[in-house]
XYZ file of N, CA and C in Angstrom:
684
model
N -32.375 10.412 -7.967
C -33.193 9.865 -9.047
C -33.892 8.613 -8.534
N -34.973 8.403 -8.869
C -36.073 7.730 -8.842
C -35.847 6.135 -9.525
N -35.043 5.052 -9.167
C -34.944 4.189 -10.486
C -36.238 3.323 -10.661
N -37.169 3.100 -9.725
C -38.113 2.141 -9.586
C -38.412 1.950 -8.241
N -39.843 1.508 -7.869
C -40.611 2.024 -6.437
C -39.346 1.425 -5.614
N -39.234 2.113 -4.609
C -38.449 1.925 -3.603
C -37.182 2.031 -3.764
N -35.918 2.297 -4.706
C -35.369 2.181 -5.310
C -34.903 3.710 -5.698
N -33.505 4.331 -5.407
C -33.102 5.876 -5.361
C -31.663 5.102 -6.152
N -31.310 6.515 -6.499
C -29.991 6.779 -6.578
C -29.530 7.837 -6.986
N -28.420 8.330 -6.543
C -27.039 9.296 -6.283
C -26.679 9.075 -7.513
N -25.965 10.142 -8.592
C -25.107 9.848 -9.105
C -24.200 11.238 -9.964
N -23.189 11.159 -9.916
C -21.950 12.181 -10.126
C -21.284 11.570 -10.923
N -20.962 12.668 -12.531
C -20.271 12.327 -13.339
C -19.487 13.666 -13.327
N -17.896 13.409 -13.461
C -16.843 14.271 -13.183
C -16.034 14.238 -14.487
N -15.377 15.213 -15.011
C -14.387 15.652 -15.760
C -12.856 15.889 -15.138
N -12.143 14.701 -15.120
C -10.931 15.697 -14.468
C -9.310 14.796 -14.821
N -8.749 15.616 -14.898
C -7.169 15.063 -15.462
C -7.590 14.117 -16.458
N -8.145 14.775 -18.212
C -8.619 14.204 -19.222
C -8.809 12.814 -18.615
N -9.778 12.752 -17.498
C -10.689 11.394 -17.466
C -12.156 11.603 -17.016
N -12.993 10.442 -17.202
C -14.252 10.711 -16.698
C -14.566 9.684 -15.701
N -15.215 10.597 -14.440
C -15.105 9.559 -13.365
C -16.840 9.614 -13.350
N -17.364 8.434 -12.877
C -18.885 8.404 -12.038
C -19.190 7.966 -10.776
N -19.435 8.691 -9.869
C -19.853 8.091 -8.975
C -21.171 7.824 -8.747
N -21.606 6.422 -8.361
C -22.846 5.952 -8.301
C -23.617 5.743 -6.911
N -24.275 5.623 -5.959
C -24.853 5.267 -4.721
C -26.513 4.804 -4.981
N -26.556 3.820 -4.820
C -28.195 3.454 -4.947
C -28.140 2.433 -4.159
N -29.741 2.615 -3.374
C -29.684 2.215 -2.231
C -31.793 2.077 -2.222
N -32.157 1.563 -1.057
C -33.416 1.275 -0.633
C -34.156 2.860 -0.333
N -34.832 3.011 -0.093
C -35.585 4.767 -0.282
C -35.341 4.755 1.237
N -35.710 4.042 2.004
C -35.531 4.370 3.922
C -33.698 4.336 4.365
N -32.974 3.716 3.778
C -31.623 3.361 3.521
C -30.808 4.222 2.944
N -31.372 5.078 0.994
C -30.783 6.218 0.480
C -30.946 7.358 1.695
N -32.577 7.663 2.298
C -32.849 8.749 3.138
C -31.594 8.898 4.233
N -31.435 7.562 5.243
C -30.463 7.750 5.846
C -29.545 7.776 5.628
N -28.732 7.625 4.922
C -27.013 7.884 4.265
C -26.623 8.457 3.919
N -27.719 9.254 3.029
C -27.406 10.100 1.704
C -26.117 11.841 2.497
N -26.544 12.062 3.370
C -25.496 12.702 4.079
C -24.281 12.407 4.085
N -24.143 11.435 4.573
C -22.487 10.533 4.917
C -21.998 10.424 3.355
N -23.083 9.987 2.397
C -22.227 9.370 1.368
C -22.079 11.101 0.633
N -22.941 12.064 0.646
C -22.223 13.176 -0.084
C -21.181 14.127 0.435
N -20.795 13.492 1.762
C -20.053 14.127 2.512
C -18.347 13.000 2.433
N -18.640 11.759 1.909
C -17.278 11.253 1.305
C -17.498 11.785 -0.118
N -18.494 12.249 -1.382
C -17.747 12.472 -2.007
C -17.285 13.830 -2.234
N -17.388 14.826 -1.346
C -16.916 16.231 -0.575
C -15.554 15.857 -0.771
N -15.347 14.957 0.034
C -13.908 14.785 0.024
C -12.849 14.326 -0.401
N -13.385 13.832 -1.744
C -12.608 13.525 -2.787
C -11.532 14.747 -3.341
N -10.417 14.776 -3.495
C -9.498 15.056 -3.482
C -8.419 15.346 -4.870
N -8.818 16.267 -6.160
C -8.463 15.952 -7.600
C -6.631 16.824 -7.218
N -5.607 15.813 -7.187
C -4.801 16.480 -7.674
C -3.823 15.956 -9.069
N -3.221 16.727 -9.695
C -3.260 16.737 -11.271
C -1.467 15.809 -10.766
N -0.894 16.337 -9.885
C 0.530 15.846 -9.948
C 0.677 14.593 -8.864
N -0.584 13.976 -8.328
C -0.662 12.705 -7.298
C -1.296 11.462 -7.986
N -0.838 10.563 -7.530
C -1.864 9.244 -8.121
C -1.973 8.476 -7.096
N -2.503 7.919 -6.519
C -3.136 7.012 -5.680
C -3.213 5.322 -5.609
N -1.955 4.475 -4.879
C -1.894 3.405 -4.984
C -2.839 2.673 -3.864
N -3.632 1.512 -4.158
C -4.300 1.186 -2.589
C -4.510 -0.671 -3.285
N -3.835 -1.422 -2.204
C -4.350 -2.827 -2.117
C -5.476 -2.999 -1.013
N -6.361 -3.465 -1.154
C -7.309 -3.975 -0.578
C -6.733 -4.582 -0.086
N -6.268 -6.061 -0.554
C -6.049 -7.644 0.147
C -5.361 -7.473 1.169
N -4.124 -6.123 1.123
C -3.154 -6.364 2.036
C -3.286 -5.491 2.852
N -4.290 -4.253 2.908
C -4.346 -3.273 3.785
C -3.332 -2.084 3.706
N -3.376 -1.510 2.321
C -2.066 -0.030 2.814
C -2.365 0.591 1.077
N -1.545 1.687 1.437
C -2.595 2.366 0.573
C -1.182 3.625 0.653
N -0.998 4.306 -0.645
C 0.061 5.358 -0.430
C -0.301 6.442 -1.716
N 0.216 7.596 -1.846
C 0.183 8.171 -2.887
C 1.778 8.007 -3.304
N 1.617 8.444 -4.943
C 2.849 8.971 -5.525
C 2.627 9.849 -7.183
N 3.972 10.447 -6.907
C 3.586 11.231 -7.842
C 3.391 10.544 -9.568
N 2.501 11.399 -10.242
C 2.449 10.709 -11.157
C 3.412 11.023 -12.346
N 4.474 11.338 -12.393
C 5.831 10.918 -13.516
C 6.762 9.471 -12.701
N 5.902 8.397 -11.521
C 6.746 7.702 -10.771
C 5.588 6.444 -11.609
N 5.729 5.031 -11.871
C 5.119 4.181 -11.991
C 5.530 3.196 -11.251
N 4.498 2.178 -10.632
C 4.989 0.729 -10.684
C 4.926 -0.739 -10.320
N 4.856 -1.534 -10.399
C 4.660 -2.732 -10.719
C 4.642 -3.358 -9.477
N 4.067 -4.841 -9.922
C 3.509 -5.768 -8.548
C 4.436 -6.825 -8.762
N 4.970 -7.810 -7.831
C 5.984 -9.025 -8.347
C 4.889 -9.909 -7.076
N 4.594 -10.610 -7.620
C 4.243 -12.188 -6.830
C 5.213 -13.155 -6.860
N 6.157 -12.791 -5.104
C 6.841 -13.390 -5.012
C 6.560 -14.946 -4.443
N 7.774 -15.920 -3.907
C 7.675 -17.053 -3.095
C 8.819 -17.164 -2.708
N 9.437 -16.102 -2.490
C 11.202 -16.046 -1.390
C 10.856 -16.973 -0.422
N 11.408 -17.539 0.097
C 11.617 -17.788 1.551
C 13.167 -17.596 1.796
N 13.165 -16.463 2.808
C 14.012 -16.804 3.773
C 14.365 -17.772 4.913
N 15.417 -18.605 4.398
C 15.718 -19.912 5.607
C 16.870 -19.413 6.484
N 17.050 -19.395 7.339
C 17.579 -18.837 8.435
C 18.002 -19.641 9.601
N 18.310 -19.463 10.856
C 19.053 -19.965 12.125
C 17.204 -20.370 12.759
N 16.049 -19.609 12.521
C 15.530 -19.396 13.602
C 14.298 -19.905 12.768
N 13.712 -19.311 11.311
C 12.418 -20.137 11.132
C 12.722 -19.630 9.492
N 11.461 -20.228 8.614
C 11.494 -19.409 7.457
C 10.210 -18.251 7.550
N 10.497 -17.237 6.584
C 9.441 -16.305 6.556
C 9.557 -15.902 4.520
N 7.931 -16.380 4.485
C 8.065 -16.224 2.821
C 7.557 -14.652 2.630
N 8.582 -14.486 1.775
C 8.038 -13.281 1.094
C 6.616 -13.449 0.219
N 5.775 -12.345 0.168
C 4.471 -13.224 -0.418
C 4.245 -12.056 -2.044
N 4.697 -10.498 -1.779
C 4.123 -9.705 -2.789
C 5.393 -8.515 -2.948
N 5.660 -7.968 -3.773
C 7.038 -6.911 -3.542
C 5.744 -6.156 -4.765
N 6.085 -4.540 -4.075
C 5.265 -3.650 -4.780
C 6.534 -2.610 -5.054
N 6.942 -2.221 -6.287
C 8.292 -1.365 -6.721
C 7.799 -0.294 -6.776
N 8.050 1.135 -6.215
C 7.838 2.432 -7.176
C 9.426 2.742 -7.434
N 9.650 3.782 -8.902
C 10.143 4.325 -9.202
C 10.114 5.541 -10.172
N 10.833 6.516 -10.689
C 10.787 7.639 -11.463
C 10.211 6.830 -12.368
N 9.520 6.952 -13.629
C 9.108 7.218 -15.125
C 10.492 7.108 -15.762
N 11.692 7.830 -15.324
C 12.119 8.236 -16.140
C 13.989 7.370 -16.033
N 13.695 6.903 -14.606
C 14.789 5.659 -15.089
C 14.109 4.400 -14.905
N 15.366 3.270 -15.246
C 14.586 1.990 -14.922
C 14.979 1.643 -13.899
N 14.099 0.320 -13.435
C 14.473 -0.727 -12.156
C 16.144 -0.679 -12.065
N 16.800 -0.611 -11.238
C 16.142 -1.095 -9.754
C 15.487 0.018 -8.941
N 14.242 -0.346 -8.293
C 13.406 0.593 -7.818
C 13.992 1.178 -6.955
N 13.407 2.632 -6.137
C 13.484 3.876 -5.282
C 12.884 3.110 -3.968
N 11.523 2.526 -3.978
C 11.119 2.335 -3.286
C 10.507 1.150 -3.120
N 10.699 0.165 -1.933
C 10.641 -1.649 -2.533
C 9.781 -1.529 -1.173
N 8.110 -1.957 -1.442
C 7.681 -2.645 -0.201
C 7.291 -4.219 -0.392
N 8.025 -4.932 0.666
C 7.952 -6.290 0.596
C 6.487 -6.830 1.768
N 5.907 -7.450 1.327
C 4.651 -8.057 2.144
C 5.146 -9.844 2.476
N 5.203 -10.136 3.875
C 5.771 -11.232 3.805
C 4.618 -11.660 5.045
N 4.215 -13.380 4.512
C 3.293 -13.834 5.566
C 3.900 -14.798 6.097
N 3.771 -15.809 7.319
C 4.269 -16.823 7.874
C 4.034 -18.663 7.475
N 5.183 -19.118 7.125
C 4.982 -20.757 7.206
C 5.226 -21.238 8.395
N 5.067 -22.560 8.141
C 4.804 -23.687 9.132
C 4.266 -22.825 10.636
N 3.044 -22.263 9.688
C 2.293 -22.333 11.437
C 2.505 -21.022 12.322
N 3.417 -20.511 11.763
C 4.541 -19.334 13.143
C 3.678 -18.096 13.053
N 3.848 -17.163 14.368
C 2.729 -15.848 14.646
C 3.396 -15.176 13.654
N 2.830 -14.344 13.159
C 3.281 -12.909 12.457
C 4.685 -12.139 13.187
N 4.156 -12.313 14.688
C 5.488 -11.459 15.827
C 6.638 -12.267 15.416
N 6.850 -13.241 15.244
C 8.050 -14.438 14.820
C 8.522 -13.864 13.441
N 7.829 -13.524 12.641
C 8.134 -13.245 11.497
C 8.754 -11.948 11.614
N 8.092 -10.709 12.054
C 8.601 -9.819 12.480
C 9.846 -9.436 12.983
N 10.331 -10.104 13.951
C 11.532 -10.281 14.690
C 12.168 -10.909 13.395
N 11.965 -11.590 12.788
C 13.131 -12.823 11.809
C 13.361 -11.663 10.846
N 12.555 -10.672 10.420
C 13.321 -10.284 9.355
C 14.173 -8.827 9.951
N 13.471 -8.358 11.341
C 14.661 -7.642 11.710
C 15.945 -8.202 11.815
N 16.282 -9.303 12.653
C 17.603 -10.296 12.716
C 18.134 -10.390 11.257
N 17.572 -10.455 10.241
C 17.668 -10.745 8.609
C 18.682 -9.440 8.627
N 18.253 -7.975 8.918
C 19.192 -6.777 8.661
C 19.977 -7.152 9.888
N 19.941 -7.283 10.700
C 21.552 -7.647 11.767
C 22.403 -8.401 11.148
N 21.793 -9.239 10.425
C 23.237 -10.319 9.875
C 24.027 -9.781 8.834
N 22.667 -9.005 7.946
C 23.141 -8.809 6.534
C 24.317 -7.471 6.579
N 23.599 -6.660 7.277
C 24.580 -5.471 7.080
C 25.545 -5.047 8.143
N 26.548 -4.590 7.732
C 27.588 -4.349 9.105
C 27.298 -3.150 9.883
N 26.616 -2.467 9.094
C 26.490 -0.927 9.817
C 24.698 -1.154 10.363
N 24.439 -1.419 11.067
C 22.710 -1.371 11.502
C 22.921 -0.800 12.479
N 21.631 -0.032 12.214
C 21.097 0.941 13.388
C 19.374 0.386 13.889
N 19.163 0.187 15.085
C 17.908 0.369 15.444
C 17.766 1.047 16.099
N 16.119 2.260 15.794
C 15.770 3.002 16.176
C 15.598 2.525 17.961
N 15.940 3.173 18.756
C 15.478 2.498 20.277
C 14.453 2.934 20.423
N 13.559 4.059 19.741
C 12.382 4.958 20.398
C 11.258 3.800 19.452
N 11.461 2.883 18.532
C 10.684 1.686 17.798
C 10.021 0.936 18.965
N 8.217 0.477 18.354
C 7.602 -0.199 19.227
C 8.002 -1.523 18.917
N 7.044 -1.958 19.681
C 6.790 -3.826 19.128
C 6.412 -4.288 17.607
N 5.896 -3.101 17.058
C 5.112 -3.418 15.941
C 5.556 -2.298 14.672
N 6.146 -1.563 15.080
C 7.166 -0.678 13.859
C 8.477 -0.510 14.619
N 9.564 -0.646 13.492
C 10.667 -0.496 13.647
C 11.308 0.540 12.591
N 12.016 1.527 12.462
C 12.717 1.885 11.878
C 14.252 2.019 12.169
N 14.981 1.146 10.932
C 16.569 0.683 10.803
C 16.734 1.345 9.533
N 18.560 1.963 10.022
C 18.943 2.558 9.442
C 20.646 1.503 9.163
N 20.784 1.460 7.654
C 22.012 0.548 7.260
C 22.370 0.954 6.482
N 23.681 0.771 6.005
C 25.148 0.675 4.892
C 25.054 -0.310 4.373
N 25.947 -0.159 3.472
C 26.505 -1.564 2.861
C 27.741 -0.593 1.763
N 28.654 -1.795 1.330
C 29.640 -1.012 0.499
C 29.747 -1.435 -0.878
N 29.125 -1.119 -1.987
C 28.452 -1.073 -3.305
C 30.494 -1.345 -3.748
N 30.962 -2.287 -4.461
C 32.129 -2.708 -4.675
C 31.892 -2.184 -6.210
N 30.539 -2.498 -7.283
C 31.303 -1.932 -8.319
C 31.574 -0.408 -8.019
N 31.025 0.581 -7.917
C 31.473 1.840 -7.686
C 32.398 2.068 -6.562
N 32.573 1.337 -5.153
C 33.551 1.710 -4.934
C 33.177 2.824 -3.887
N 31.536 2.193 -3.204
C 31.226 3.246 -2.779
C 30.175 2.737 -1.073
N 30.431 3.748 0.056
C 29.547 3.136 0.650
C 28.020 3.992 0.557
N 26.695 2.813 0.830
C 25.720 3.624 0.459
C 24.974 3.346 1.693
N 23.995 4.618 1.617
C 22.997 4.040 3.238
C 21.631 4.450 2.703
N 21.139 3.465 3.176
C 19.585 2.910 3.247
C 18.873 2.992 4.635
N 17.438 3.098 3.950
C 16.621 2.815 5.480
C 15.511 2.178 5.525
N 14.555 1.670 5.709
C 13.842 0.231 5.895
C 13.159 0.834 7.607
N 11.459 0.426 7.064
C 10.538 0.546 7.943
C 9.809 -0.588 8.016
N 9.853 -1.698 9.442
C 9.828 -2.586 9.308
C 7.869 -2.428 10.164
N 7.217 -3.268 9.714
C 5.471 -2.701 10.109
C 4.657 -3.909 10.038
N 4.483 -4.223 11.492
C 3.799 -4.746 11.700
C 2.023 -4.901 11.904
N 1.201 -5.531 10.995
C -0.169 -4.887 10.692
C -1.236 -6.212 10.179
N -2.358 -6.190 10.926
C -3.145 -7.626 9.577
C -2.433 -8.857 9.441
N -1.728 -9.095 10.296
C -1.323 -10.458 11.054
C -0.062 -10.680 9.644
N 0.192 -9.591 9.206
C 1.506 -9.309 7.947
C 2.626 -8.439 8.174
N 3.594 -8.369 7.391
C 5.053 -8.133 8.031
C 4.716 -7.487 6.774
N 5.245 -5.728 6.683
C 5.503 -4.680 5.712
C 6.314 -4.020 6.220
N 7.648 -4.612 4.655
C 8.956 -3.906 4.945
C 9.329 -3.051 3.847
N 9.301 -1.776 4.160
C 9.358 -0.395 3.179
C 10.549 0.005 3.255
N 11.227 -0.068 2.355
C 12.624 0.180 2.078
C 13.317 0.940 0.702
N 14.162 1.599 1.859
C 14.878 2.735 0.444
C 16.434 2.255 0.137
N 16.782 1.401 -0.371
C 18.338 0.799 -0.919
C 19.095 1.333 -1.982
N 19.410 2.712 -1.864
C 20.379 3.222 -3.329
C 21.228 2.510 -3.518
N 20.645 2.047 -5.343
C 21.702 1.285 -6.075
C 22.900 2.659 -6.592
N 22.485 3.619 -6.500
C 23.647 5.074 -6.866
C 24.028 6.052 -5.981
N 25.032 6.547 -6.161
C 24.722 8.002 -5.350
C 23.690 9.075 -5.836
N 23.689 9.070 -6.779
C 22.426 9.998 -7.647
C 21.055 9.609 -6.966
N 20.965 8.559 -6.686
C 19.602 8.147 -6.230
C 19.099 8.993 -4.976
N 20.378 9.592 -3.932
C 19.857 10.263 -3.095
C 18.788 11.853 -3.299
N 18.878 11.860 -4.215
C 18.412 12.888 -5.140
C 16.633 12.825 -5.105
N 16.337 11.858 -5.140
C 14.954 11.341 -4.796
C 14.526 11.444 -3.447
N 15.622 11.495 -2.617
C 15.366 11.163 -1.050
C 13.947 12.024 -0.717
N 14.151 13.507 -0.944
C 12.775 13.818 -0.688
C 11.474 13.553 -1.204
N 11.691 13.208 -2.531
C 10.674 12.094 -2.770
C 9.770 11.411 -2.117
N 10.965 10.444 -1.764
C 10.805 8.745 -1.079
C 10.233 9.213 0.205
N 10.637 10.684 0.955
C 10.239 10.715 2.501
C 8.693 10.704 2.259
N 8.133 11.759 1.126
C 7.139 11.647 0.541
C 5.827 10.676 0.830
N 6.624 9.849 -0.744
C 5.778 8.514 -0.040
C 5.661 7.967 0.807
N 6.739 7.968 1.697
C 7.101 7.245 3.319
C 5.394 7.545 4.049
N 5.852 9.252 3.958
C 4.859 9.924 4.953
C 3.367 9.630 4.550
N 3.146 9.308 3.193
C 1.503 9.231 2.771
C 0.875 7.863 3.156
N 1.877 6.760 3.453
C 0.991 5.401 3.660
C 0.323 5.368 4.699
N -0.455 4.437 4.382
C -1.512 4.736 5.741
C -2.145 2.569 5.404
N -1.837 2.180 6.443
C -2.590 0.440 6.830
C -3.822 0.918 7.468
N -4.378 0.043 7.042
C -6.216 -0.131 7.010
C -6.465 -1.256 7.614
N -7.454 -1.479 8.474
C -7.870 -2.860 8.210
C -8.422 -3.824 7.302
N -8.157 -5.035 6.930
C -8.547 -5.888 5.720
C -10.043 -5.866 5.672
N -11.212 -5.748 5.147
C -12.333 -6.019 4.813
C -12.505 -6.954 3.682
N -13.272 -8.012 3.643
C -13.779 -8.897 2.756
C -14.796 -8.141 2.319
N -14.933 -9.123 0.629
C -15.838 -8.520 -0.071
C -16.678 -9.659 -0.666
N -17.995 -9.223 -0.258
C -18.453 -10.518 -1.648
C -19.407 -9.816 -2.709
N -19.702 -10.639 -3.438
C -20.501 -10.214 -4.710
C -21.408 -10.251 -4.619
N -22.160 -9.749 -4.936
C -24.063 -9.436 -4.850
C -24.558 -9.033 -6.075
N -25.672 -9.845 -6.339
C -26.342 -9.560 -7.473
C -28.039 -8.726 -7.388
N -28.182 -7.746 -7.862
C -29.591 -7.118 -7.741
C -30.054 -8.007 -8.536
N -31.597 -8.775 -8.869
C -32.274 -8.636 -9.553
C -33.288 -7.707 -10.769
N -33.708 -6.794 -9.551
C -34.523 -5.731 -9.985
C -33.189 -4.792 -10.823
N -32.161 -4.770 -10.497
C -31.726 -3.777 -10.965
C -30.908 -4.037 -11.992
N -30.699 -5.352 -12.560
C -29.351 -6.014 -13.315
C -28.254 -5.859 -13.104
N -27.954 -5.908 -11.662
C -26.513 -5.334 -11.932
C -25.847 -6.775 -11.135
N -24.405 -6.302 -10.851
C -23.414 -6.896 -10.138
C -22.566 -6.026 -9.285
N -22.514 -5.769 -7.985
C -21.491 -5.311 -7.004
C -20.602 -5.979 -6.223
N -20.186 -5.241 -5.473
C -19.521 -5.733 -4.359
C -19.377 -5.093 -3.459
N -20.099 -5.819 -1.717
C -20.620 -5.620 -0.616
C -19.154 -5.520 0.428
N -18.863 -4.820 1.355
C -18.007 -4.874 2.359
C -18.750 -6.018 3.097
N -17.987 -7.138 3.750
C -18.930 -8.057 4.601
C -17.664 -8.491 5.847
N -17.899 -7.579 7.388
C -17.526 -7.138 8.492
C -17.856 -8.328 9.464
């Protein structure tokens, strides 16, 4: 469509899982000409499924599916862990769990950035050492790089009377420490396990892109530009 000389635009209005989606693309006429491929070829690949929902932070770079009878919530933390060796603050904890029980969550990813100054790799290492101290049973993966780790731990749950094992993917990414962790508060909880591998398997880290705001004149609007 034609909006005004020089001036195109794309646009797709969709029906799907009782919602209405639009997609919009408008662009310069020498600018729509060249793109217009690429951009109908991402929305080709848009993807409707009725039993997935789609979690994605920008700020922090990661992005996962889950199913949709699972919801859940953002905590803006300010932990710090103080320790033998440095502190490392926890900065964001993202919970999923079933719909259908409550907290304590299935699946806890913690986003933790560095004080006083220290590399990300410092941080990294501190919160692996964090599971050496804490739990008696740790496992590290030996086939783990510099920059992902996967640990496997126990612990012995005293009200039930029970020992439980957990596992924790420790990910290094975007100068940030992402620690994805599965901690059954039950034995029932293992019940989810295929679940949780689930989500495990769908995340995917991005690189961070900034955004700023841009205003058309001609067109009244307000967006926001990727700025690389």
């Amino acid at each position: 469509v034609e909006l005004r000389q020089n001036m195109f635009a794309y646009l797709v209005v969709l029906s799907k899982n009782d919602k209405i989606y639009e997609i919009i693309y408008i662009d310069e006429k020498e600018l729509f000409e060249k793109n217009f491929e690429r951009i109908t070829k991402i929305i080709n690949s848009i993807k409707w499924d009725e039993d997935t929902l789609f979690f994605i932070d920008y700020k922090n770079g990661i992005k996962l599916n889950y199913p949709n009878n699972w919801e859940y919530k953002i905590e803006n933390w300010n932990l710090v862990y103080d320790n033998d060796v440095s502190n490392t603050l926890v900065e964001k904890k993202i919970l999923f769990y079933p719909i259908s029980i409550s907290p304590p969550p299935l699946l806890n990813i913690s986003i933790s950035n560095n004080i006083d100054d220290r590399s990300s790799e410092d941080i990294y290492n501190d919160v692996i050492n964090i599971y050496n101290r804490t739990y008696n049973n740790f496992f590290l993966d030996p086939n783990s790089s510099k920059s992902e780790n996967l640990i496997l731990f126990s612990y012995y749950n005293i009200p039930f009377n029970k020992t439980l094992s957990g596992i924790t993917i420790i990910k290094l990414h975007n100068d940030k420490v992402y620690e994805i962790k599965f901690s059954p508060s039950f034995e029932s909880d293992y019940y989810y396990l295929p679940k949780i591998s689930e989500l495990i398997n769908s995340i995917e880290f991005f690189n961070i892109t900034r955004y700023e705001k841009m205003f058309n004149e001609n067109l009244g609007v307000i967006f926001d530009i990727p700025q690389t």
